[in-house]
Amino acid sequence: MVTRAAKFSIQGLHVHYGSLCALRDLNLEIAAHELFTVIGPANSGKSTFLNSLNRLIDLEAHSRVSGGIRLDGIDIRAGLEVEALRRKVGIVFALPLPLPISIYENVVYGLRMQGVRDAKALDAAVERSLRESYLWEEVKDRLRTPAMNLSGGQQQRLCMARILAGQPDVLLFDEPTSGLDPISTARIEETLLVLKEKYTIVLVTNNVAQAARVGDRTAFFLMGEMVEVSATSTMFTTPADSRTSDYITGKFG
Amino acid sequence: MSSRLSQRIAFALLFLATLVVVLPVVVILAIIVAKGASAISWEFLFTMPRDGMSAGGILPAILGTLYLVLGAVLFAVPLGVAAAVYLVEYSGDNRFSRLVKLAIVNLAGVPSVVYGLFGLGIFVIFFRFGASILSGALTLGIMILPVIITSAREALESVPRHFRTVSLSLGASRWQTIRHSVLPHALPGILTGMILGLGRAAGETAPILFTVAAFYLPRLPQSVFDQTMALPYHLYVISTQVPGVPENVRYGTALVLLALVLLLNLAAIILRSRFRARKKW
């Protein structure tokens, strides 16, 4: 199944919050240009897993991480500055969280922090990334207005544009449509399918049907353990573990 | 007693309490304006005192207070904000940071005359700044540090946590995050602290008594190492130490001090609402 080179390779990953074990002995490879979906009930460790990939987990008080994560063969702790890692591995959160500045400034925030000053380069990045997230036509005439004035779905696409502006390798999505209406959700899903041509995508979702719709491969997490990982079509037709079939058929969770 | 009646009585009492709170402010303002307004003139505000301070203007005292307040704020705001940023963003919650916070609370409780004595010992004598604007401004600056640190801390803590998470997730360093996504949004609260500090620094007499204030100076200060007259001390002098100063000059001086503090506050409030209008989340 996995013929392309591994983008992420995760070995023996454990994450603890104080004495609580949130993620236990995770071994996983995620291929380049794959749309990898993660499903599981609340507190199953899916968000912890996602936050480990770009080290946002370090911000949690009392978090302890052991085991190794490699991105393109490079250890994300020993081999990369954390700022460089987060530029390569962008994240879109569950709630649309634009910064309280203009649409334009939201998009170029990461670039400005990298020290990009050239106005032409910034303008070009804004247009390119807003087109990639299918927001350009709706906002091109009001780029200097506050991002907070956009609708929820537009804000979420702005958050996608914001990470795309930095030309990342990997896009992480943490239940990105949980606060959106069905139409906005459908638009985000369409966008995901287009984006996977260029990027590797890891999508954590509490919506099982969404994983079935867009995923190439799917992993099922339960209480900090990865129960099963397989091609999405396989998982949703012939799951190997009875707990997986119970969850996707809605018997719990 | 019916519930309606007891409610009326309660409301009446609450209203009365509010009235009693407002009353002193109104009365003080009314008395000072009534007795002092006649002294206010171009000459009073912009010329030197004459005839043993019983006539002429109070320009040196006005300028002196402005210099002192400006100096205190220039010293205390950067220092206080930097300390608040460290406490909120970097230090976390440990024994050291709790000790520092305790020290700041205690600093706020120190009587102003003790600051005066401290300033005399440290700045005037030990650092050999003499009785000077520098010594006075530093003493006032230390006095207003607690209020500036405390309000800056509250302002920083009220900036939503996700601003920091988002900024860091976009590859900004911790310092860039503070500089671009936290401090700008904490600015209104920081300015509030500055307003409170300004008002206190302008009005206090005790801290400047030993460190800078001059009874009378025939000329304006030439450098930060000169002594200066200041409004609160000048008011004290002409009210108690110099006989024969007309009543309207005394109340006029009080009016100017009051107006100066209100004006400084007003400027800061306008500044703050400008910032606030542009931010919403």
PDB file of N, CA, C and O in Angstrom, chain B residues 80-131:
ATOM      1  N   GLY B  80       8.609  48.136  34.516  1.00  0.00           N
ATOM      2  CA  GLY B  80       7.466  47.397  35.049  1.00  0.00           C
ATOM      3  C   GLY B  80       6.877  46.447  34.023  1.00  0.00           C
ATOM      4  O   GLY B  80       6.542  45.304  34.336  1.00  0.00           O
ATOM      5  N   VAL B  81       6.761  46.906  32.778  1.00  0.00           N
ATOM      6  CA  VAL B  81       6.191  46.054  31.733  1.00  0.00           C
ATOM      7  C   VAL B  81       7.116  44.872  31.463  1.00  0.00           C
ATOM      8  O   VAL B  81       6.669  43.733  31.315  1.00  0.00           O
ATOM      9  N   ALA B  82       8.426  45.144  31.432  1.00  0.00           N
ATOM     10  CA  ALA B  82       9.373  44.051  31.202  1.00  0.00           C
ATOM     11  C   ALA B  82       9.255  43.004  32.308  1.00  0.00           C
ATOM     12  O   ALA B  82       9.233  41.801  32.038  1.00  0.00           O
ATOM     13  N   ALA B  83       9.146  43.471  33.543  1.00  0.00           N
ATOM     14  CA  ALA B  83       9.021  42.528  34.667  1.00  0.00           C
ATOM     15  C   ALA B  83       7.724  41.736  34.548  1.00  0.00           C
ATOM     16  O   ALA B  83       7.701  40.524  34.778  1.00  0.00           O
ATOM     17  N   ALA B  84       6.636  42.424  34.171  1.00  0.00           N
ATOM     18  CA  ALA B  84       5.351  41.737  34.031  1.00  0.00           C
ATOM     19  C   ALA B  84       5.416  40.694  32.920  1.00  0.00           C
ATOM     20  O   ALA B  84       4.914  39.581  33.078  1.00  0.00           O
ATOM     21  N   VAL B  85       6.060  41.029  31.804  1.00  0.00           N
ATOM     22  CA  VAL B  85       6.194  40.066  30.706  1.00  0.00           C
ATOM     23  C   VAL B  85       6.963  38.846  31.187  1.00  0.00           C
ATOM     24  O   VAL B  85       6.568  37.703  30.940  1.00  0.00           O
ATOM     25  N   TYR B  86       8.019  39.086  31.934  1.00  0.00           N
ATOM     26  CA  TYR B  86       8.790  37.941  32.429  1.00  0.00           C
ATOM     27  C   TYR B  86       7.935  37.063  33.333  1.00  0.00           C
ATOM     28  O   TYR B  86       7.895  35.841  33.181  1.00  0.00           O
ATOM     29  N   LEU B  87       7.213  37.711  34.261  1.00  0.00           N
ATOM     30  CA  LEU B  87       6.421  36.939  35.227  1.00  0.00           C
ATOM     31  C   LEU B  87       5.309  36.154  34.546  1.00  0.00           C
ATOM     32  O   LEU B  87       5.048  35.004  34.886  1.00  0.00           O
ATOM     33  N   VAL B  88       4.645  36.771  33.553  1.00  0.00           N
ATOM     34  CA  VAL B  88       3.496  36.107  32.933  1.00  0.00           C
ATOM     35  C   VAL B  88       3.932  35.107  31.866  1.00  0.00           C
ATOM     36  O   VAL B  88       3.417  33.997  31.795  1.00  0.00           O
ATOM     37  N   GLU B  89       4.886  35.496  31.024  1.00  0.00           N
ATOM     38  CA  GLU B  89       5.177  34.692  29.832  1.00  0.00           C
ATOM     39  C   GLU B  89       6.316  33.692  30.032  1.00  0.00           C
ATOM     40  O   GLU B  89       6.373  32.685  29.350  1.00  0.00           O
ATOM     41  N   TYR B  90       7.247  34.007  30.908  1.00  0.00           N
ATOM     42  CA  TYR B  90       8.431  33.154  30.982  1.00  0.00           C
ATOM     43  C   TYR B  90       8.563  32.356  32.271  1.00  0.00           C
ATOM     44  O   TYR B  90       8.881  31.177  32.242  1.00  0.00           O
ATOM     45  N   SER B  91       8.339  33.001  33.426  1.00  0.00           N
ATOM     46  CA  SER B  91       8.786  32.371  34.673  1.00  0.00           C
ATOM     47  C   SER B  91       7.926  31.171  35.056  1.00  0.00           C
ATOM     48  O   SER B  91       8.402  30.279  35.741  1.00  0.00           O
ATOM     49  N   GLY B  92       6.650  31.155  34.620  1.00  0.00           N
ATOM     50  CA  GLY B  92       5.786  30.081  35.075  1.00  0.00           C
ATOM     51  C   GLY B  92       5.479  30.268  36.549  1.00  0.00           C
ATOM     52  O   GLY B  92       5.744  31.329  37.124  1.00  0.00           O
ATOM     53  N   ASP B  93       4.920  29.242  37.169  1.00  0.00           N
ATOM     54  CA  ASP B  93       4.547  29.359  38.567  1.00  0.00           C
ATOM     55  C   ASP B  93       5.530  28.555  39.405  1.00  0.00           C
ATOM     56  O   ASP B  93       5.458  27.346  39.484  1.00  0.00           O
ATOM     57  N   ASN B  94       6.493  29.248  39.998  1.00  0.00           N
ATOM     58  CA  ASN B  94       7.418  28.540  40.874  1.00  0.00           C
ATOM     59  C   ASN B  94       7.693  29.393  42.110  1.00  0.00           C
ATOM     60  O   ASN B  94       7.140  30.485  42.265  1.00  0.00           O
ATOM     61  N   ARG B  95       8.544  28.886  42.979  1.00  0.00           N
ATOM     62  CA  ARG B  95       8.788  29.562  44.247  1.00  0.00           C
ATOM     63  C   ARG B  95       9.328  30.971  44.020  1.00  0.00           C
ATOM     64  O   ARG B  95       8.897  31.931  44.657  1.00  0.00           O
ATOM     65  N   PHE B  96      10.229  31.105  43.036  1.00  0.00           N
ATOM     66  CA  PHE B  96      10.831  32.419  42.766  1.00  0.00           C
ATOM     67  C   PHE B  96       9.775  33.421  42.300  1.00  0.00           C
ATOM     68  O   PHE B  96       9.698  34.546  42.810  1.00  0.00           O
ATOM     69  N   SER B  97       8.919  33.010  41.356  1.00  0.00           N
ATOM     70  CA  SER B  97       7.950  33.970  40.827  1.00  0.00           C
ATOM     71  C   SER B  97       6.917  34.333  41.887  1.00  0.00           C
ATOM     72  O   SER B  97       6.441  35.467  41.933  1.00  0.00           O
ATOM     73  N   ARG B  98       6.586  33.364  42.758  1.00  0.00           N
ATOM     74  CA  ARG B  98       5.642  33.697  43.836  1.00  0.00           C
ATOM     75  C   ARG B  98       6.267  34.700  44.808  1.00  0.00           C
ATOM     76  O   ARG B  98       5.601  35.613  45.293  1.00  0.00           O
ATOM     77  N   LEU B  99       7.570  34.537  45.053  1.00  0.00           N
ATOM     78  CA  LEU B  99       8.290  35.469  45.928  1.00  0.00           C
ATOM     79  C   LEU B  99       8.285  36.871  45.331  1.00  0.00           C
ATOM     80  O   LEU B  99       8.051  37.867  46.019  1.00  0.00           O
ATOM     81  N   VAL B 100       8.535  36.957  44.021  1.00  0.00           N
ATOM     82  CA  VAL B 100       8.555  38.258  43.349  1.00  0.00           C
ATOM     83  C   VAL B 100       7.179  38.909  43.431  1.00  0.00           C
ATOM     84  O   VAL B 100       7.055  40.103  43.734  1.00  0.00           O
ATOM     85  N   LYS B 101       6.125  38.109  43.186  1.00  0.00           N
ATOM     86  CA  LYS B 101       4.776  38.667  43.239  1.00  0.00           C
ATOM     87  C   LYS B 101       4.459  39.175  44.636  1.00  0.00           C
ATOM     88  O   LYS B 101       3.842  40.240  44.804  1.00  0.00           O
ATOM     89  N   LEU B 102       4.888  38.432  45.660  1.00  0.00           N
ATOM     90  CA  LEU B 102       4.680  38.856  47.039  1.00  0.00           C
ATOM     91  C   LEU B 102       5.410  40.170  47.298  1.00  0.00           C
ATOM     92  O   LEU B 102       4.880  41.094  47.930  1.00  0.00           O
ATOM     93  N   ALA B 103       6.627  40.271  46.791  1.00  0.00           N
ATOM     94  CA  ALA B 103       7.419  41.492  46.982  1.00  0.00           C
ATOM     95  C   ALA B 103       6.708  42.683  46.351  1.00  0.00           C
ATOM     96  O   ALA B 103       6.696  43.784  46.912  1.00  0.00           O
ATOM     97  N   ILE B 104       6.101  42.466  45.177  1.00  0.00           N
ATOM     98  CA  ILE B 104       5.423  43.567  44.481  1.00  0.00           C
ATOM     99  C   ILE B 104       4.212  44.038  45.288  1.00  0.00           C
ATOM    100  O   ILE B 104       3.978  45.230  45.447  1.00  0.00           O
ATOM    101  N   VAL B 105       3.462  43.079  45.836  1.00  0.00           N
ATOM    102  CA  VAL B 105       2.305  43.435  46.657  1.00  0.00           C
ATOM    103  C   VAL B 105       2.753  44.257  47.857  1.00  0.00           C
ATOM    104  O   VAL B 105       2.136  45.269  48.218  1.00  0.00           O
ATOM    105  N   ASN B 106       3.853  43.849  48.477  1.00  0.00           N
ATOM    106  CA  ASN B 106       4.349  44.570  49.638  1.00  0.00           C
ATOM    107  C   ASN B 106       4.860  45.954  49.285  1.00  0.00           C
ATOM    108  O   ASN B 106       4.695  46.907  50.029  1.00  0.00           O
ATOM    109  N   LEU B 107       5.481  46.051  48.105  1.00  0.00           N
ATOM    110  CA  LEU B 107       5.982  47.344  47.635  1.00  0.00           C
ATOM    111  C   LEU B 107       4.824  48.334  47.528  1.00  0.00           C
ATOM    112  O   LEU B 107       4.970  49.524  47.842  1.00  0.00           O
ATOM    113  N   ALA B 108       3.648  47.823  47.118  1.00  0.00           N
ATOM    114  CA  ALA B 108       2.474  48.694  46.974  1.00  0.00           C
ATOM    115  C   ALA B 108       1.999  49.209  48.323  1.00  0.00           C
ATOM    116  O   ALA B 108       1.369  50.257  48.399  1.00  0.00           O
ATOM    117  N   GLY B 109       2.327  48.476  49.392  1.00  0.00           N
ATOM    118  CA  GLY B 109       1.832  48.876  50.707  1.00  0.00           C
ATOM    119  C   GLY B 109       2.760  49.801  51.465  1.00  0.00           C
ATOM    120  O   GLY B 109       2.426  50.262  52.554  1.00  0.00           O
ATOM    121  N   VAL B 110       3.926  50.085  50.909  1.00  0.00           N
ATOM    122  CA  VAL B 110       4.897  50.934  51.606  1.00  0.00           C
ATOM    123  C   VAL B 110       4.398  52.387  51.595  1.00  0.00           C
ATOM    124  O   VAL B 110       4.026  52.905  50.558  1.00  0.00           O
ATOM    125  N   PRO B 111       4.373  53.067  52.764  1.00  0.00           N
ATOM    126  CA  PRO B 111       3.923  54.469  52.795  1.00  0.00           C
ATOM    127  C   PRO B 111       4.845  55.362  51.967  1.00  0.00           C
ATOM    128  O   PRO B 111       6.048  55.113  51.877  1.00  0.00           O
ATOM    129  N   SER B 112       4.251  56.414  51.399  1.00  0.00           N
ATOM    130  CA  SER B 112       5.011  57.212  50.446  1.00  0.00           C
ATOM    131  C   SER B 112       6.196  57.922  51.097  1.00  0.00           C
ATOM    132  O   SER B 112       7.221  58.162  50.457  1.00  0.00           O
ATOM    133  N   VAL B 113       6.070  58.240  52.388  1.00  0.00           N
ATOM    134  CA  VAL B 113       7.180  58.943  53.040  1.00  0.00           C
ATOM    135  C   VAL B 113       8.401  58.028  53.144  1.00  0.00           C
ATOM    136  O   VAL B 113       9.544  58.482  53.119  1.00  0.00           O
ATOM    137  N   VAL B 114       8.148  56.720  53.243  1.00  0.00           N
ATOM    138  CA  VAL B 114       9.254  55.761  53.299  1.00  0.00           C
ATOM    139  C   VAL B 114       9.989  55.738  51.948  1.00  0.00           C
ATOM    140  O   VAL B 114      11.217  55.638  51.890  1.00  0.00           O
ATOM    141  N   TYR B 115       9.214  55.865  50.865  1.00  0.00           N
ATOM    142  CA  TYR B 115       9.865  55.976  49.549  1.00  0.00           C
ATOM    143  C   TYR B 115      10.764  57.197  49.503  1.00  0.00           C
ATOM    144  O   TYR B 115      11.852  57.162  48.940  1.00  0.00           O
ATOM    145  N   GLY B 116      10.274  58.287  50.108  1.00  0.00           N
ATOM    146  CA  GLY B 116      11.061  59.516  50.135  1.00  0.00           C
ATOM    147  C   GLY B 116      12.395  59.297  50.832  1.00  0.00           C
ATOM    148  O   GLY B 116      13.459  59.670  50.317  1.00  0.00           O
ATOM    149  N   LEU B 117      12.326  58.624  51.973  1.00  0.00           N
ATOM    150  CA  LEU B 117      13.534  58.360  52.747  1.00  0.00           C
ATOM    151  C   LEU B 117      14.472  57.432  51.968  1.00  0.00           C
ATOM    152  O   LEU B 117      15.687  57.627  51.927  1.00  0.00           O
ATOM    153  N   PHE B 118      13.882  56.437  51.316  1.00  0.00           N
ATOM    154  CA  PHE B 118      14.650  55.484  50.504  1.00  0.00           C
ATOM    155  C   PHE B 118      15.362  56.216  49.363  1.00  0.00           C
ATOM    156  O   PHE B 118      16.546  56.011  49.106  1.00  0.00           O
ATOM    157  N   GLY B 119      14.611  57.110  48.701  1.00  0.00           N
ATOM    158  CA  GLY B 119      15.194  57.876  47.598  1.00  0.00           C
ATOM    159  C   GLY B 119      16.348  58.745  48.071  1.00  0.00           C
ATOM    160  O   GLY B 119      17.377  58.870  47.407  1.00  0.00           O
ATOM    161  N   LEU B 120      16.162  59.335  49.272  1.00  0.00           N
ATOM    162  CA  LEU B 120      17.230  60.161  49.843  1.00  0.00           C
ATOM    163  C   LEU B 120      18.492  59.326  50.056  1.00  0.00           C
ATOM    164  O   LEU B 120      19.593  59.718  49.682  1.00  0.00           O
ATOM    165  N   GLY B 121      18.312  58.147  50.633  1.00  0.00           N
ATOM    166  CA  GLY B 121      19.461  57.292  50.936  1.00  0.00           C
ATOM    167  C   GLY B 121      20.135  56.779  49.684  1.00  0.00           C
ATOM    168  O   GLY B 121      21.361  56.819  49.562  1.00  0.00           O
ATOM    169  N   ILE B 122      19.345  56.277  48.741  1.00  0.00           N
ATOM    170  CA  ILE B 122      19.915  55.628  47.563  1.00  0.00           C
ATOM    171  C   ILE B 122      20.358  56.639  46.509  1.00  0.00           C
ATOM    172  O   ILE B 122      21.531  56.709  46.146  1.00  0.00           O
ATOM    173  N   PHE B 123      19.413  57.427  46.018  1.00  0.00           N
ATOM    174  CA  PHE B 123      19.704  58.260  44.845  1.00  0.00           C
ATOM    175  C   PHE B 123      20.455  59.540  45.215  1.00  0.00           C
ATOM    176  O   PHE B 123      21.439  59.891  44.579  1.00  0.00           O
ATOM    177  N   VAL B 124      19.976  60.212  46.259  1.00  0.00           N
ATOM    178  CA  VAL B 124      20.574  61.502  46.610  1.00  0.00           C
ATOM    179  C   VAL B 124      21.979  61.308  47.162  1.00  0.00           C
ATOM    180  O   VAL B 124      22.929  61.965  46.730  1.00  0.00           O
ATOM    181  N   ILE B 125      22.110  60.372  48.130  1.00  0.00           N
ATOM    182  CA  ILE B 125      23.384  60.244  48.841  1.00  0.00           C
ATOM    183  C   ILE B 125      24.287  59.188  48.217  1.00  0.00           C
ATOM    184  O   ILE B 125      25.400  59.466  47.797  1.00  0.00           O
ATOM    185  N   PHE B 126      23.766  57.933  48.082  1.00  0.00           N
ATOM    186  CA  PHE B 126      24.638  56.840  47.639  1.00  0.00           C
ATOM    187  C   PHE B 126      25.090  57.025  46.197  1.00  0.00           C
ATOM    188  O   PHE B 126      26.280  56.931  45.885  1.00  0.00           O
ATOM    189  N   PHE B 127      24.138  57.292  45.296  1.00  0.00           N
ATOM    190  CA  PHE B 127      24.512  57.494  43.889  1.00  0.00           C
ATOM    191  C   PHE B 127      24.988  58.912  43.602  1.00  0.00           C
ATOM    192  O   PHE B 127      25.343  59.232  42.467  1.00  0.00           O
ATOM    193  N   ARG B 128      24.962  59.789  44.612  1.00  0.00           N
ATOM    194  CA  ARG B 128      25.437  61.174  44.500  1.00  0.00           C
ATOM    195  C   ARG B 128      24.716  61.958  43.405  1.00  0.00           C
ATOM    196  O   ARG B 128      25.312  62.799  42.738  1.00  0.00           O
ATOM    197  N   PHE B 129      23.414  61.651  43.197  1.00  0.00           N
ATOM    198  CA  PHE B 129      22.655  62.481  42.253  1.00  0.00           C
ATOM    199  C   PHE B 129      22.257  63.801  42.900  1.00  0.00           C
ATOM    200  O   PHE B 129      21.780  64.696  42.234  1.00  0.00           O
ATOM    201  N   GLY B 130      22.426  63.919  44.226  1.00  0.00           N
ATOM    202  CA  GLY B 130      21.996  65.108  44.947  1.00  0.00           C
ATOM    203  C   GLY B 130      20.494  65.232  44.926  1.00  0.00           C
ATOM    204  O   GLY B 130      19.788  64.367  44.390  1.00  0.00           O
ATOM    205  N   ALA B 131      19.999  66.318  45.539  1.00  0.00           N
ATOM    206  CA  ALA B 131      18.568  66.605  45.414  1.00  0.00           C
ATOM    207  C   ALA B 131      18.363  67.109  43.994  1.00  0.00           C
ATOM    208  O   ALA B 131      18.804  68.195  43.645  1.00  0.00           O
TER     209      ALA B 131
END
